[in-house]
Every structure is written in structure tokens, then in C-alpha cells.
């Protein structure tokens, strides 16, 4: 099979050697061997996946040179114990420097596998085969890899770019509705930031006019949608890989989202649901400060509603708890809470200049 040109090439401005391709399509899994051999010289592959995915795709990635490690399913396994389990397996297989780790799953699998690849023998090839919408539009691109600790989420990690991303969109057919919608929250996020990311896909309009096709998971529309998201993320990461400035715009909605996730112990909402609430919060804050027009505010709320990305906080959560959680976020600098706020369609600003009374 002849390998076509990548759908996207991610380049890192400061590290020209770190360019890598993203392929987005619906027959990638069955041709994975060809893609992997083209972009990696690995003799052996260690494929990390979980019980859910392997049950759904038992024949996927049965490659000549691959061994599998099948993890339990869940965010709670993105931890030190699993990190050790994966590295022990790699050591047991005697993986060498030119060999590769393959992440076959959602963001949990991608994050922990990437962190193992970044640290095993001080770094070996890492291949991302994302299977959730969230992972295809967000976590598999851009090189943030991490594990959780008792002190919080993603506190131990690295910036470590993959060699190759294979986003097989046919895997999205088996995602349950809640997980698909969770991914859509991160998708809609790109509509709010694309112009600040110096892109111009009119993604706000794209999302507004393809609601039914997207909800029905029509593959051609999903492919266009995922490609635009990856283009926007690639553009941001190209300019600012290590979040020293611009990359923070990818956190639109996330300041409040992280607080909600924390006070609800990461159990009540999925990450995307919390981000949807956080985007609404950012819109409300911008409206309160009169930095967006009523017209854009209403259009934005309407876009969130079209995808039913509207949620209520449990009544048991107090304002104080949320304020405290925001104050202890890893992105707080000099006790100032940082927000990404909308200014006009597709544009946001990063600001730490919000009065506590407004946040409350
Ligand atoms: N690295 C980054 O830049 C970045 C960005 C955003 C989120 N994240 C991380 O990503 C994680 C969340 O990722 P996620 O939302 O993909 O969650 P996840 O990996 O837990 O996957 C969600 C659920 O879907 C299942 N699943 C995966 N693929 C499936 C498929 N094709 N069909 C049916 N079920 C499938 C999984 O087994 C799991 O039960 C969090 O740990 C978060 O911190 C990382």
C-alpha cells in the first residue's frame, strides 16, 4: 500500500528535528504496520492499551514485531504503579533505544504511554493511535505527557512529541454518547480560539452549521472537523511548545473546569463536561466585564446548547471550595488566577487581572 501524504505536519519552531505527521482517516488501523515502519525504525513495539479497547478491537495492531500490555480502564490507573508496570514490561522485553512505545487508546493511555516513552532509556520513539474524540483532537497532539499523583492530576510529566499520530476515525463509532460529547467540548473550544491561534477556518460557523452530521458521526464531516482542530493545535504548538505564552489559549474554559473536577473528586463530571461548564463561565465573566458583545455572547451560548454542552453544578459545591481550588491550580502565578477570556469571535485574551468579586 502506498502511504499518502500526511493530513497535517506538526513542526516545532524551536526544534526543527521534531516534525511529525498526523494521519486522519477511516482505514488506518488495518494499515498501521506500513505507517509505523515508514516513520519509525523500531525493531520491537510495545503496544499499551486497555481492557475496553482490546475487547472492541481484538485484532487491531496484531503486528509481527508487537507485544501488548493491557491495562485496567480508568483515569485512576494513570499513576506511578502503572508507570512502573509499563517500564518493567519494556525492560523485560529488552526494548532498545530504537524501539517504540505505541499508545492505543484515549487520553489516559496516550498520556501515560508518552511519559514512559519519554523516560525509558532517556527517550524512545512514541506512536499515538488515539481512539477517543478527545484524544484525536487534543491529547494525542502537542506532546504533553503525564501521570497523576495523590497531589493532583498531571503533575509529573514531560513535553515529548510523538513520531507519528494515526487517528482512525472509524474507532469513534464505538464511543459511547457521553464520551463522544466530552470530546465535542474540546472541539467547540477551538471555535472560540482559532483566530488568536492565527487560523481562519471559520470553525465557529462550521460547528454551527454541521450539528446533525456531527452528532450522527458522519465520517466525512468528522474527518474535516478533526483535521481543523489538529491544524489549530499544531499551529499553537509550533509557536509555543512549552506553554510559555500562546499555548495557554488551549486552556480556554479550563481554569474553572479544573476547579470543578477537583472539588467533585474527578468523579462527577468527565473532563469535557467540566470544560463545557468552564467555557460558559469564561463567557459569563467576559460579559460581566463587558469585553464581549451581547450578540457574540448569545451566539456562543447557542453554540454550546446546540451540542447540549450545558450542565448544572451539584448544589453541594460551595463558592469557597471553587475559589480555593482555583487558587491552588498549578497555573496560578503570584496568587493570581489566570483566565482565558473571549473578546470577539474566535479570539481570546489571557489575563490574570480579574477581581475576586467578579470571579465570585
Ligand atoms: N496530553 C494532553 O495534551 C491532554 C489534553 C487533554 C486531556 N488529556 C488527558 O486525557 C485524559 C482523558 O482522555 P479521554 O477523554 O480520551 O479519556 P479515556 O482515555 O479515559 O477514555 C474514555 C473512555 O473511553 C474508552 N474508549 C477509548 N476508546 C474507545 C473507543 N474507540 N470505543 C469505545 N470506548 C473507547 C476508554 O476505555 C475509557 O473508558 C485525561 O487523563 C486528561 O488528563 C491530556
mmCIF file of N, CA and C in Angstrom, residues 209-257:
data_model
loop_
_atom_site.group_PDB
_atom_site.id
_atom_site.type_symbol
_atom_site.label_atom_id
_atom_site.label_comp_id
_atom_site.label_asym_id
_atom_site.label_seq_id
_atom_site.Cartn_x
_atom_site.Cartn_y
_atom_site.Cartn_z
ATOM 1 N N UNK A 209 -23.078 24.948 11.710
ATOM 2 C CA UNK A 209 -23.896 24.507 10.567
ATOM 3 C C UNK A 209 -23.825 22.989 10.302
ATOM 4 N N UNK A 210 -23.008 22.268 11.056
ATOM 5 C CA UNK A 210 -22.914 20.813 10.811
ATOM 6 C C UNK A 210 -23.369 19.990 12.011
ATOM 7 N N UNK A 211 -24.270 20.566 12.793
ATOM 8 C CA UNK A 211 -24.630 19.923 14.063
ATOM 9 C C UNK A 211 -25.144 18.489 13.864
ATOM 10 N N UNK A 212 -26.086 18.313 12.937
ATOM 11 C CA UNK A 212 -26.667 16.977 12.801
ATOM 12 C C UNK A 212 -25.657 15.962 12.292
ATOM 13 N N UNK A 213 -24.875 16.382 11.291
ATOM 14 C CA UNK A 213 -23.876 15.460 10.729
ATOM 15 C C UNK A 213 -22.866 15.057 11.798
ATOM 16 N N UNK A 214 -22.503 16.008 12.617
ATOM 17 C CA UNK A 214 -21.512 15.703 13.665
ATOM 18 C C UNK A 214 -22.132 14.795 14.724
ATOM 19 N N UNK A 215 -23.344 15.155 15.147
ATOM 20 C CA UNK A 215 -23.990 14.314 16.168
ATOM 21 C C UNK A 215 -24.231 12.895 15.645
ATOM 22 N N UNK A 216 -24.497 12.793 14.317
ATOM 23 C CA UNK A 216 -24.709 11.461 13.730
ATOM 24 C C UNK A 216 -23.393 10.772 13.375
ATOM 25 N N UNK A 217 -22.307 11.418 13.713
ATOM 26 C CA UNK A 217 -20.953 10.870 13.492
ATOM 27 C C UNK A 217 -20.707 10.505 12.026
ATOM 28 N N UNK A 218 -21.109 11.392 11.134
ATOM 29 C CA UNK A 218 -20.830 11.141 9.709
ATOM 30 C C UNK A 218 -19.332 11.308 9.485
ATOM 31 N N UNK A 219 -18.728 10.247 8.960
ATOM 32 C CA UNK A 219 -17.269 10.199 8.982
ATOM 33 C C UNK A 219 -16.598 11.307 8.180
ATOM 34 N N UNK A 220 -17.193 11.684 7.036
ATOM 35 C CA UNK A 220 -16.512 12.721 6.240
ATOM 36 C C UNK A 220 -16.502 14.065 6.975
ATOM 37 N N UNK A 221 -17.601 14.375 7.655
ATOM 38 C CA UNK A 221 -17.650 15.642 8.412
ATOM 39 C C UNK A 221 -16.731 15.549 9.634
ATOM 40 N N UNK A 222 -16.745 14.386 10.293
ATOM 41 C CA UNK A 222 -15.850 14.221 11.450
ATOM 42 C C UNK A 222 -14.400 14.395 11.027
ATOM 43 N N UNK A 223 -14.085 13.861 9.853
ATOM 44 C CA UNK A 223 -12.696 13.975 9.389
ATOM 45 C C UNK A 223 -12.311 15.451 9.220
ATOM 46 N N UNK A 224 -13.185 16.221 8.560
ATOM 47 C CA UNK A 224 -12.891 17.660 8.383
ATOM 48 C C UNK A 224 -12.766 18.356 9.733
ATOM 49 N N UNK A 225 -13.685 18.012 10.627
ATOM 50 C CA UNK A 225 -13.703 18.658 11.944
ATOM 51 C C UNK A 225 -12.410 18.356 12.725
ATOM 52 N N UNK A 226 -12.026 17.093 12.735
ATOM 53 C CA UNK A 226 -10.818 16.694 13.492
ATOM 54 C C UNK A 226 -9.580 17.323 12.877
ATOM 55 N N UNK A 227 -9.587 17.396 11.551
ATOM 56 C CA UNK A 227 -8.426 17.984 10.869
ATOM 57 C C UNK A 227 -8.273 19.461 11.259
ATOM 58 N N UNK A 228 -9.377 20.188 11.281
ATOM 59 C CA UNK A 228 -9.292 21.612 11.645
ATOM 60 C C UNK A 228 -8.767 21.754 13.083
ATOM 61 N N UNK A 229 -9.302 20.940 13.987
ATOM 62 C CA UNK A 229 -8.845 21.028 15.385
ATOM 63 C C UNK A 229 -7.341 20.771 15.473
ATOM 64 N N UNK A 230 -6.888 19.726 14.778
ATOM 65 C CA UNK A 230 -5.450 19.396 14.839
ATOM 66 C C UNK A 230 -4.617 20.498 14.198
ATOM 67 N N UNK A 231 -5.137 21.108 13.127
ATOM 68 C CA UNK A 231 -4.396 22.217 12.490
ATOM 69 C C UNK A 231 -4.243 23.366 13.475
ATOM 70 N N UNK A 232 -5.328 23.668 14.190
ATOM 71 C CA UNK A 232 -5.263 24.794 15.138
ATOM 72 C C UNK A 232 -4.284 24.451 16.258
ATOM 73 N N UNK A 233 -4.388 23.228 16.772
ATOM 74 C CA UNK A 233 -3.475 22.870 17.867
ATOM 75 C C UNK A 233 -2.030 22.858 17.375
ATOM 76 N N UNK A 234 -1.816 22.321 16.173
ATOM 77 C CA UNK A 234 -0.451 22.257 15.626
ATOM 78 C C UNK A 234 0.141 23.656 15.474
ATOM 79 N N UNK A 235 -0.696 24.586 15.061
ATOM 80 C CA UNK A 235 -0.216 25.958 14.875
ATOM 81 C C UNK A 235 0.247 26.556 16.207
ATOM 82 N N UNK A 236 -0.553 26.325 17.230
ATOM 83 C CA UNK A 236 -0.218 26.871 18.555
ATOM 84 C C UNK A 236 1.059 26.217 19.097
ATOM 85 N N UNK A 237 1.132 24.899 18.963
ATOM 86 C CA UNK A 237 2.281 24.161 19.498
ATOM 87 C C UNK A 237 3.549 24.524 18.728
ATOM 88 N N UNK A 238 3.395 24.784 17.458
ATOM 89 C CA UNK A 238 4.540 25.205 16.638
ATOM 90 C C UNK A 238 5.177 26.467 17.220
ATOM 91 N N UNK A 239 4.329 27.380 17.642
ATOM 92 C CA UNK A 239 4.835 28.665 18.131
ATOM 93 C C UNK A 239 5.313 28.555 19.578
ATOM 94 N N UNK A 240 4.609 27.744 20.371
ATOM 95 C CA UNK A 240 4.889 27.742 21.813
ATOM 96 C C UNK A 240 4.703 26.337 22.372
ATOM 97 N N UNK A 241 5.711 25.483 22.148
ATOM 98 C CA UNK A 241 5.580 24.083 22.577
ATOM 99 C C UNK A 241 5.380 23.973 24.092
ATOM 100 N N UNK A 242 6.113 24.778 24.861
ATOM 101 C CA UNK A 242 6.169 24.524 26.304
ATOM 102 C C UNK A 242 5.322 25.486 27.132
ATOM 103 N N UNK A 243 4.306 26.030 26.517
ATOM 104 C CA UNK A 243 3.325 26.883 27.206
ATOM 105 C C UNK A 243 3.975 28.044 27.951
ATOM 106 N N UNK A 244 4.806 28.770 27.233
ATOM 107 C CA UNK A 244 5.385 29.969 27.844
ATOM 108 C C UNK A 244 4.522 31.188 27.522
ATOM 109 N N UNK A 245 3.573 31.040 26.630
ATOM 110 C CA UNK A 245 2.726 32.170 26.255
ATOM 111 C C UNK A 245 1.469 31.680 25.558
ATOM 112 N N UNK A 246 1.514 31.733 24.220
ATOM 113 C CA UNK A 246 0.316 31.464 23.414
ATOM 114 C C UNK A 246 -0.392 30.149 23.755
ATOM 115 N N UNK A 247 0.367 29.097 24.053
ATOM 116 C CA UNK A 247 -0.255 27.776 24.253
ATOM 117 C C UNK A 247 -1.332 27.802 25.331
ATOM 118 N N UNK A 248 -1.227 28.769 26.239
ATOM 119 C CA UNK A 248 -2.240 28.859 27.303
ATOM 120 C C UNK A 248 -3.653 29.054 26.740
ATOM 121 N N UNK A 249 -3.774 29.540 25.507
ATOM 122 C CA UNK A 249 -5.141 29.727 24.977
ATOM 123 C C UNK A 249 -5.875 28.392 24.826
ATOM 124 N N UNK A 250 -5.106 27.305 24.729
ATOM 125 C CA UNK A 250 -5.747 25.981 24.641
ATOM 126 C C UNK A 250 -6.471 25.655 25.943
ATOM 127 N N UNK A 251 -6.194 26.445 26.976
ATOM 128 C CA UNK A 251 -6.852 26.225 28.260
ATOM 129 C C UNK A 251 -8.132 27.039 28.394
ATOM 130 N N UNK A 252 -8.669 27.524 27.284
ATOM 131 C CA UNK A 252 -9.956 28.231 27.356
ATOM 132 C C UNK A 252 -10.972 27.330 28.065
ATOM 133 N N UNK A 253 -11.581 27.863 29.110
ATOM 134 C CA UNK A 253 -12.573 27.084 29.876
ATOM 135 C C UNK A 253 -11.967 26.196 30.948
ATOM 136 N N UNK A 254 -10.643 26.074 30.956
ATOM 137 C CA UNK A 254 -10.032 25.066 31.814
ATOM 138 C C UNK A 254 -9.782 25.525 33.252
ATOM 139 N N UNK A 255 -9.681 26.847 33.494
ATOM 140 C CA UNK A 255 -9.399 27.298 34.870
ATOM 141 C C UNK A 255 -10.530 26.836 35.785
ATOM 142 N N UNK A 256 -11.727 27.152 35.374
ATOM 143 C CA UNK A 256 -12.894 26.771 36.163
ATOM 144 C C UNK A 256 -13.105 25.250 36.092
ATOM 145 N N UNK A 257 -12.828 24.683 34.919
ATOM 146 C CA UNK A 257 -13.027 23.232 34.746
ATOM 147 C C UNK A 257 -12.169 22.449 35.737
#
